[in-house]
Coordinates of C-alpha atoms and ligand atoms in Angstrom, one line a residue:
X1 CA -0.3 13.0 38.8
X2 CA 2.1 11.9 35.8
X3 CA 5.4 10.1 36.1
X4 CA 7.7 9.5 33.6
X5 CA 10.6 7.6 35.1
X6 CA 13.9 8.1 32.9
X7 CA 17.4 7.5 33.5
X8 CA 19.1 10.1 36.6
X9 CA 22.3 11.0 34.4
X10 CA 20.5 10.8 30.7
X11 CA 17.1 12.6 31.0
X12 CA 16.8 11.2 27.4
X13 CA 15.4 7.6 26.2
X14 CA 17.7 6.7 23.7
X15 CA 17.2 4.2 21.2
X16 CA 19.7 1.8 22.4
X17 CA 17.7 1.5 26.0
X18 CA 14.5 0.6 23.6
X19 CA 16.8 -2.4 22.1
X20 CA 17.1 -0.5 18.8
X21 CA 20.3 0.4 17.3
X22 CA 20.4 4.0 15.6
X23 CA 22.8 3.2 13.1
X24 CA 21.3 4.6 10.2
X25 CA 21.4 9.0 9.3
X26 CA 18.2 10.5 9.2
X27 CA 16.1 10.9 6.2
X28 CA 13.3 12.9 7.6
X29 CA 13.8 15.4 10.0
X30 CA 10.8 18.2 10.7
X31 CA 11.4 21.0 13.3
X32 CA 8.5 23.0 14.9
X33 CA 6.7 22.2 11.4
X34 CA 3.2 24.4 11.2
X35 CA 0.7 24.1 8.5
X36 CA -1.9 26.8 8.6
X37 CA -4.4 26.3 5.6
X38 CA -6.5 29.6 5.0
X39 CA -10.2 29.7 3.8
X40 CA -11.7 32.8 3.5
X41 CA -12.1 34.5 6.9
X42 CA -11.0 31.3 8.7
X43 CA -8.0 29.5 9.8
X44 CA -7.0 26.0 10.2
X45 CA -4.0 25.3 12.1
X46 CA -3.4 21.7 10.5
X47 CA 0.3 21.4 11.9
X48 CA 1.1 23.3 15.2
X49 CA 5.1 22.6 15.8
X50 CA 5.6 19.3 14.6
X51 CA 8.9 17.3 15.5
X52 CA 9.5 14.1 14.3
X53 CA 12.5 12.4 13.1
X54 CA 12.3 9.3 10.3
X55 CA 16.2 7.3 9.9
X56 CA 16.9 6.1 6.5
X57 CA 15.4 2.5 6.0
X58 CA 12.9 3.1 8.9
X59 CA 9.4 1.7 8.6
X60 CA 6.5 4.0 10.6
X61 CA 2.8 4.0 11.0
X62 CA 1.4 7.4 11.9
X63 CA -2.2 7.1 13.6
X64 CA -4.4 9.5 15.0
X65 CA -8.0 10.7 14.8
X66 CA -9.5 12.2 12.4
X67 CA -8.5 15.7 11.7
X68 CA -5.4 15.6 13.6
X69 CA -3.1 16.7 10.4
X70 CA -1.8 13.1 9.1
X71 CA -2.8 13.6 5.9
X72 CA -1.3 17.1 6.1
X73 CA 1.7 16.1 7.1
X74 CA 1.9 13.2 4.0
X75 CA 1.3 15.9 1.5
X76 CA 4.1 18.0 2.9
X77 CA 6.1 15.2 2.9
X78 CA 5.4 14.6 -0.6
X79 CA 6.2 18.0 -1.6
X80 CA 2.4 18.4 -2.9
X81 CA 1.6 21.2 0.3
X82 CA 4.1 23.7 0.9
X83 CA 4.2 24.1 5.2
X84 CA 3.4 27.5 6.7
X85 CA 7.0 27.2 8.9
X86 CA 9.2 25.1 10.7
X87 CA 11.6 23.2 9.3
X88 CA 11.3 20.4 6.9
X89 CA 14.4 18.0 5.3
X90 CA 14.0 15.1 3.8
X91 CA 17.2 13.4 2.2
X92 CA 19.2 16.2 0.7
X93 CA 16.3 18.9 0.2
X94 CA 14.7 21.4 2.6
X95 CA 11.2 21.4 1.5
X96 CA 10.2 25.0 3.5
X97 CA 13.1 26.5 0.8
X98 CA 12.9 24.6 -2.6
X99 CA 11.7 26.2 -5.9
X100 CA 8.6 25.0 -8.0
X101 CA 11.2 23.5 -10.6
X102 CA 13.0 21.2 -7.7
X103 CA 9.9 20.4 -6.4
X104 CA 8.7 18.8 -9.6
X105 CA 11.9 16.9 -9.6
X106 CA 11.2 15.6 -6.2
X107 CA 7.8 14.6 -6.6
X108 CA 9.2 12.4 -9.9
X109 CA 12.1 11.1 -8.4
X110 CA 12.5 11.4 -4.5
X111 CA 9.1 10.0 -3.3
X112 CA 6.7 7.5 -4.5
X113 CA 2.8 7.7 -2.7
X114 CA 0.2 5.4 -2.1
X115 CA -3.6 6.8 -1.7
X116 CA -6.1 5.1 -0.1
X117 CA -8.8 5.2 -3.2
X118 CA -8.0 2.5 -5.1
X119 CA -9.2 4.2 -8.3
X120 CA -6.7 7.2 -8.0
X121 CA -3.5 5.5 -8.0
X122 CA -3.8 3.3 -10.9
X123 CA -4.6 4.6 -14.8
X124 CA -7.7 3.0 -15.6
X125 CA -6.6 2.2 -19.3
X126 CA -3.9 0.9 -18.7
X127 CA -2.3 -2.4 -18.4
X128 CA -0.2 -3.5 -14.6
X129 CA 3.0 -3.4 -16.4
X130 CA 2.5 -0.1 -18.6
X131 CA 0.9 1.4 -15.5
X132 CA 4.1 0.6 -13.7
X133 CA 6.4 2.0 -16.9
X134 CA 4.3 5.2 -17.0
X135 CA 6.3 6.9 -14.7
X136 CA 9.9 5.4 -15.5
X137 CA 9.1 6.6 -19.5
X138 CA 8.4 10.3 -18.0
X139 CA 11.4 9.8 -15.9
X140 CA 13.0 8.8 -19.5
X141 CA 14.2 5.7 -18.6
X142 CA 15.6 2.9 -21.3
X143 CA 12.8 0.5 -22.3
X144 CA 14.9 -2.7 -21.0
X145 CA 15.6 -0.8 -17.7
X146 CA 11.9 -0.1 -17.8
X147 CA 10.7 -4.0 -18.8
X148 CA 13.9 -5.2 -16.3
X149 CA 12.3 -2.9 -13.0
X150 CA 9.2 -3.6 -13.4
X151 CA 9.2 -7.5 -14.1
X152 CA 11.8 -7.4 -10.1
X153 CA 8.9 -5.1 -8.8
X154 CA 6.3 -7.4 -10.3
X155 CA 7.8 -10.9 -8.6
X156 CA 8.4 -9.1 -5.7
X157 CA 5.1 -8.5 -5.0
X158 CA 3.4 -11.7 -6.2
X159 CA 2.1 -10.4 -9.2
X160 CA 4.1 -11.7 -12.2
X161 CA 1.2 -13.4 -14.0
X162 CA -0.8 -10.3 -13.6
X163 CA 1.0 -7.7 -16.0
X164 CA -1.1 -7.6 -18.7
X165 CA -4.3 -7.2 -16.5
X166 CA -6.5 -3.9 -16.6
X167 CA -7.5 -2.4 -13.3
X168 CA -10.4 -3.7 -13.2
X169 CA -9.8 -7.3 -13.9
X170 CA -7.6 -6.7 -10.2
X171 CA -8.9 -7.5 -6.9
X172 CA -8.6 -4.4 -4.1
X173 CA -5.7 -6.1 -2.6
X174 CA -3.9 -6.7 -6.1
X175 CA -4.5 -3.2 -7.3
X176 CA -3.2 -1.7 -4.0
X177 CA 0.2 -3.9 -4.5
X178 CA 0.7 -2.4 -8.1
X179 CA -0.4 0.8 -6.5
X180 CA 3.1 0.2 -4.5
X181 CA 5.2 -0.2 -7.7
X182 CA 3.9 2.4 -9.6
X183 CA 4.7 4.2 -6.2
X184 CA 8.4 2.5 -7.0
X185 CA 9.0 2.8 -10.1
X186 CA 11.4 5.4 -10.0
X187 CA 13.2 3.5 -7.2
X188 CA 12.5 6.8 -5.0
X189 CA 13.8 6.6 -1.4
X190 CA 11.0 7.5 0.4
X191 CA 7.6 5.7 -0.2
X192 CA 4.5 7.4 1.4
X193 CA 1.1 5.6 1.6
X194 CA -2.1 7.5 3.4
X195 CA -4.2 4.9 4.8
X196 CA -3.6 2.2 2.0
X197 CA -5.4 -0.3 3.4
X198 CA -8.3 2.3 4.0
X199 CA -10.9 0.1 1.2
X200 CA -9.6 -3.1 2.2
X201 CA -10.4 -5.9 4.6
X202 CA -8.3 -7.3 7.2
X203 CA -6.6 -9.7 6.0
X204 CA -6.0 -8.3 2.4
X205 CA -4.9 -5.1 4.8
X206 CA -2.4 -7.6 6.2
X207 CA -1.1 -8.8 3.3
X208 CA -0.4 -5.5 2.1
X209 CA 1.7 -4.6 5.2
X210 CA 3.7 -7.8 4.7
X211 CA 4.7 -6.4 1.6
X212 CA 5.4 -3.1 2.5
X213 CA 8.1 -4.7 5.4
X214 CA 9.2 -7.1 2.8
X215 CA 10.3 -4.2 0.2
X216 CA 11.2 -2.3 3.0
X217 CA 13.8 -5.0 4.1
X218 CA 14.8 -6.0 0.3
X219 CA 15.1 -2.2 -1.4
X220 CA 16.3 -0.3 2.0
X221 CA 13.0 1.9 0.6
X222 CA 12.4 4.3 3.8
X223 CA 8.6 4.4 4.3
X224 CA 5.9 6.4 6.3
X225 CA 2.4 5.5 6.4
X226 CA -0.7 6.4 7.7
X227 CA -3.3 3.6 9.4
X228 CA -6.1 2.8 11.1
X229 CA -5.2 -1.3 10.8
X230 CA -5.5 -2.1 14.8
X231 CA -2.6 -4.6 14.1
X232 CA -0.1 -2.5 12.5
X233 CA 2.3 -2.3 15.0
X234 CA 3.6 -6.1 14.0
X235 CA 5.2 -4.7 10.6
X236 CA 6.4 -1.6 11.4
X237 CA 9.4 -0.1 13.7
X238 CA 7.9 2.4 15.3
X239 CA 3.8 3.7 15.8
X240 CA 3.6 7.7 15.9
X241 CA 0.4 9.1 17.3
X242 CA -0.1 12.5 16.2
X243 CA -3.2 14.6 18.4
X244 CA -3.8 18.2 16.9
X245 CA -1.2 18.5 14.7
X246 CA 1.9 17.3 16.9
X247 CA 2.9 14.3 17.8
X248 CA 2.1 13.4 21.2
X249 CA 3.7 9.6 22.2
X250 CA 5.2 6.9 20.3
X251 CA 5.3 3.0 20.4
X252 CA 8.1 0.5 20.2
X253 CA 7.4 -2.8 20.0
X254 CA 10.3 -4.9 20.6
X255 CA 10.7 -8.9 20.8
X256 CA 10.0 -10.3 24.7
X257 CA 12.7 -12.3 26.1
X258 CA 11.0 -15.0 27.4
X259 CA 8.8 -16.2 24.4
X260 CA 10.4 -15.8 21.1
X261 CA 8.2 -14.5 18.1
X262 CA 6.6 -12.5 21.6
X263 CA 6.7 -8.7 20.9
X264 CA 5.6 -6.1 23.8
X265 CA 4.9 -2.8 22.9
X266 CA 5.8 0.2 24.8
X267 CA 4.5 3.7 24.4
X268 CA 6.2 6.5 25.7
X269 CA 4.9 10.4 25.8
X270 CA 7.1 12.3 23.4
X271 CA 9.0 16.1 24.7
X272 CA 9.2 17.8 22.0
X273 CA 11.9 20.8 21.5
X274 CA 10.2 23.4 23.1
X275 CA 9.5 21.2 26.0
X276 CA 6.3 20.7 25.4
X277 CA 4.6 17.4 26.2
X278 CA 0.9 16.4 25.7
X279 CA -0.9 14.2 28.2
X280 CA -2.5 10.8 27.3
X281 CA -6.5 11.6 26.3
X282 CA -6.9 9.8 29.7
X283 CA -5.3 12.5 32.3
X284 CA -6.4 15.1 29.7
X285 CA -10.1 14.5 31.4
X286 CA -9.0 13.6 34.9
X287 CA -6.8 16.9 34.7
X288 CA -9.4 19.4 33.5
X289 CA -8.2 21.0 30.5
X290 CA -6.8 24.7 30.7
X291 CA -6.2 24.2 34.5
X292 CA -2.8 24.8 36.1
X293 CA -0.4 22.8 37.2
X294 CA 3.0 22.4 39.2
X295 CA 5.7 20.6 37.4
X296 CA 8.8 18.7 39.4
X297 CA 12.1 17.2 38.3
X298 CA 13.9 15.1 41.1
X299 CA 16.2 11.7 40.3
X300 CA 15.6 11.8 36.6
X301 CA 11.5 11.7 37.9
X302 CA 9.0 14.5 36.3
X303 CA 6.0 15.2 38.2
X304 CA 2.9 17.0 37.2
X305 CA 0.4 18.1 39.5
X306 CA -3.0 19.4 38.9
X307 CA -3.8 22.5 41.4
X308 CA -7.4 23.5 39.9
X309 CA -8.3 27.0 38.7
X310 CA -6.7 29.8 37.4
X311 CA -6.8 32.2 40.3
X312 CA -8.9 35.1 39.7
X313 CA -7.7 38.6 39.5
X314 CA -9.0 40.8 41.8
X315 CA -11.2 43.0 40.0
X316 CA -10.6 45.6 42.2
X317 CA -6.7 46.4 40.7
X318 CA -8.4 47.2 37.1
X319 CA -10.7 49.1 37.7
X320 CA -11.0 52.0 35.4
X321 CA -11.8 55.6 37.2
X322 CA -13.7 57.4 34.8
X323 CA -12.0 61.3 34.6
X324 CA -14.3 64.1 35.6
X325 CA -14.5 66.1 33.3
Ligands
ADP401 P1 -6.4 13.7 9.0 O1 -5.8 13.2 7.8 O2 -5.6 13.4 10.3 O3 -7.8 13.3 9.2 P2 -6.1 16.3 7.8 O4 -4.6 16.5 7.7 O5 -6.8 16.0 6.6 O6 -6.4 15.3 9.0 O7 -6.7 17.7 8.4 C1 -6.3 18.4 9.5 C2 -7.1 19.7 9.6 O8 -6.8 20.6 8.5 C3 -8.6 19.5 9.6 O9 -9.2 20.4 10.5 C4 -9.0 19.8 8.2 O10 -10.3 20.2 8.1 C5 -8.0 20.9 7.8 N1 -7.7 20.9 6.4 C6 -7.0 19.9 5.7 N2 -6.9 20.2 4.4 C7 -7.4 21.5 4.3 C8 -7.5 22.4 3.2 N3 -7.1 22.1 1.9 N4 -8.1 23.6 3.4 C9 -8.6 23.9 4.6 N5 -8.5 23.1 5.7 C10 -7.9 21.9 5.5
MG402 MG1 -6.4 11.9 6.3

């Protein structure tokens, strides 16, 4: 049996009742987002009616197994997949409805990304600063507003005496954090990073996170990311778990009352839109999957209960009779 316990009057968990204030407009907003990729003969349902919300400012992890669309869902995001349906907003644009020439803009301009191979994010021949300038000249920005961007993006990430470095003379760590302001070099409002951390170690991982948060905080950049760092849920605001191409539950983690610099972290099962909810891997198993079940609302309370098998049909109603002829 499942219980999730909400409030009688507001069926809803709302922000405020998690100790966050939603003060900020949303920048990402998907609706019943499907992705179908075709390959031949066969179909792969990537996305299957993703919802998720992102407000402007907001710092997320996205984690999942393998498979389970993340990466899908970053290259919609980033305008480099085009999704099968749904809806799909981010800032001003509708990515389901844009044309190739708007997309191109928004790639440039609207979103910076962050892949996890080291080697594709940086030009190989190139120095950190001109690396960093390479997309602000294509953006045709002034040299001084180029020199004065990067040199602020430099500092900011601890790498001012590294600018005339090659990517090779860069530690993993180091090439991921100029990875970042290449990603923000068009000051885009929206950074995406799939699994930056993915090459690293732990606490170079770490260290990368803290910087994320830290130009999260400082440039108001609104940033999604996906992870499998076990301790990501200290630098972000919210952890989205997404299982076969939806997102199934989401984690707060909020500071504790009694201890400060405490945090507790909270998961709750996510209803989406269509009422649709997906049980913990847990109760998945203990329920039997594809069995029915009997669902209950009383005092704000929602139960679930397993009652076994599909009942048969009786054979006997469809049966054919075969004309004489
Ligand atoms: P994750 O990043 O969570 O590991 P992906 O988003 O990469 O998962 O993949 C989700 C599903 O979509 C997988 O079944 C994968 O095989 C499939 N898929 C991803 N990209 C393509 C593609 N270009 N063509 C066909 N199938 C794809
Ligand atoms: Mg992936």
């Amino acid at each position: 049996m499942v219980t999730t316990q909400g409030h009688p009057e507001d069926p809803g968990i709302q922000p405020e009742q998690l100790g966050l204030e939603r003060t900020e407009p949303l920048y990402i907003e998907c609706r019943d987002l499907f992705k179908i990729y075709k390959r031949a003969e066969l179909e792969v349902v990537a996305l299957r009616g993703l919802d998720l919300e992102v407000e402007t400012g907001e710092l997320i992890a996205i984690i999942g197994a393998s498979g389970s669309g993340k990466s899908t869902l970053m290259n919609v995001l980033a305008g480099l997949d085009r999704p099968s349906a749904g809806q799909v907003r981010v800032g001003s644009r509708d990515l389901l409805d844009i044309s190739d020439s708007e997309l191109v803009m928004y790639r440039r301009l609207d979103v910076g990304f962050v892949w996890q191979a080291t080697g594709r994010n940086l030009v190989s021949y190139l120095n950190v600063v001109d690396n960093i300038e390479l997309p602000m000249a294509m953006a045709g920005t002034s040299t001084s507003e180029r020199r004065n961007w990067s040199t602020e993006l430099l500092s900011s990430l601890g790498l001012g005496d590294k600018a005339g470095r090659l990517p090779y003379q860069l530690s993993g760590g180091e090439q991921q954090r100029v990875a970042i302001a290449v990603a923000l070099a068009n000051r885009p409002k929206l950074l995406l990073a799939d699994e930056p951390t993915g090459e690293l170690d732990t606490q170079t991982a770490g260290q990368v996170f803290e910087m994320l948060r830290e130009l999260n905080r400082t440039f108001g950049v609104t940033v999604v990311m996906v992870t499998h760092y076990p301790g990501v849920a200290h630098f972000v605001d919210r952890v989205v778990n997404i299982r076969d191409g939806r997102i199934s539950s989401e984690s707060y983690s909020s500071p504790t009352f009694q201890r400060q610099g405490d945090r507790v972290e909270e998961e709750y099962l996510v209803v989406d839109r269509a009422g649709r909810l997906q049980l913990p891997q847990e109760m998945t198993e203990q329920f039997g999957v594809g069995g029915l079940a009997k669902a209950g609302l009383e005092d704000g309370t929602i139960t679930i209960k397993p009652v076994g098998d599909r009942p048969r049909p009786s054979r006997g109603n469809y049966r054919r009779e075969t004309p004489a002829s």
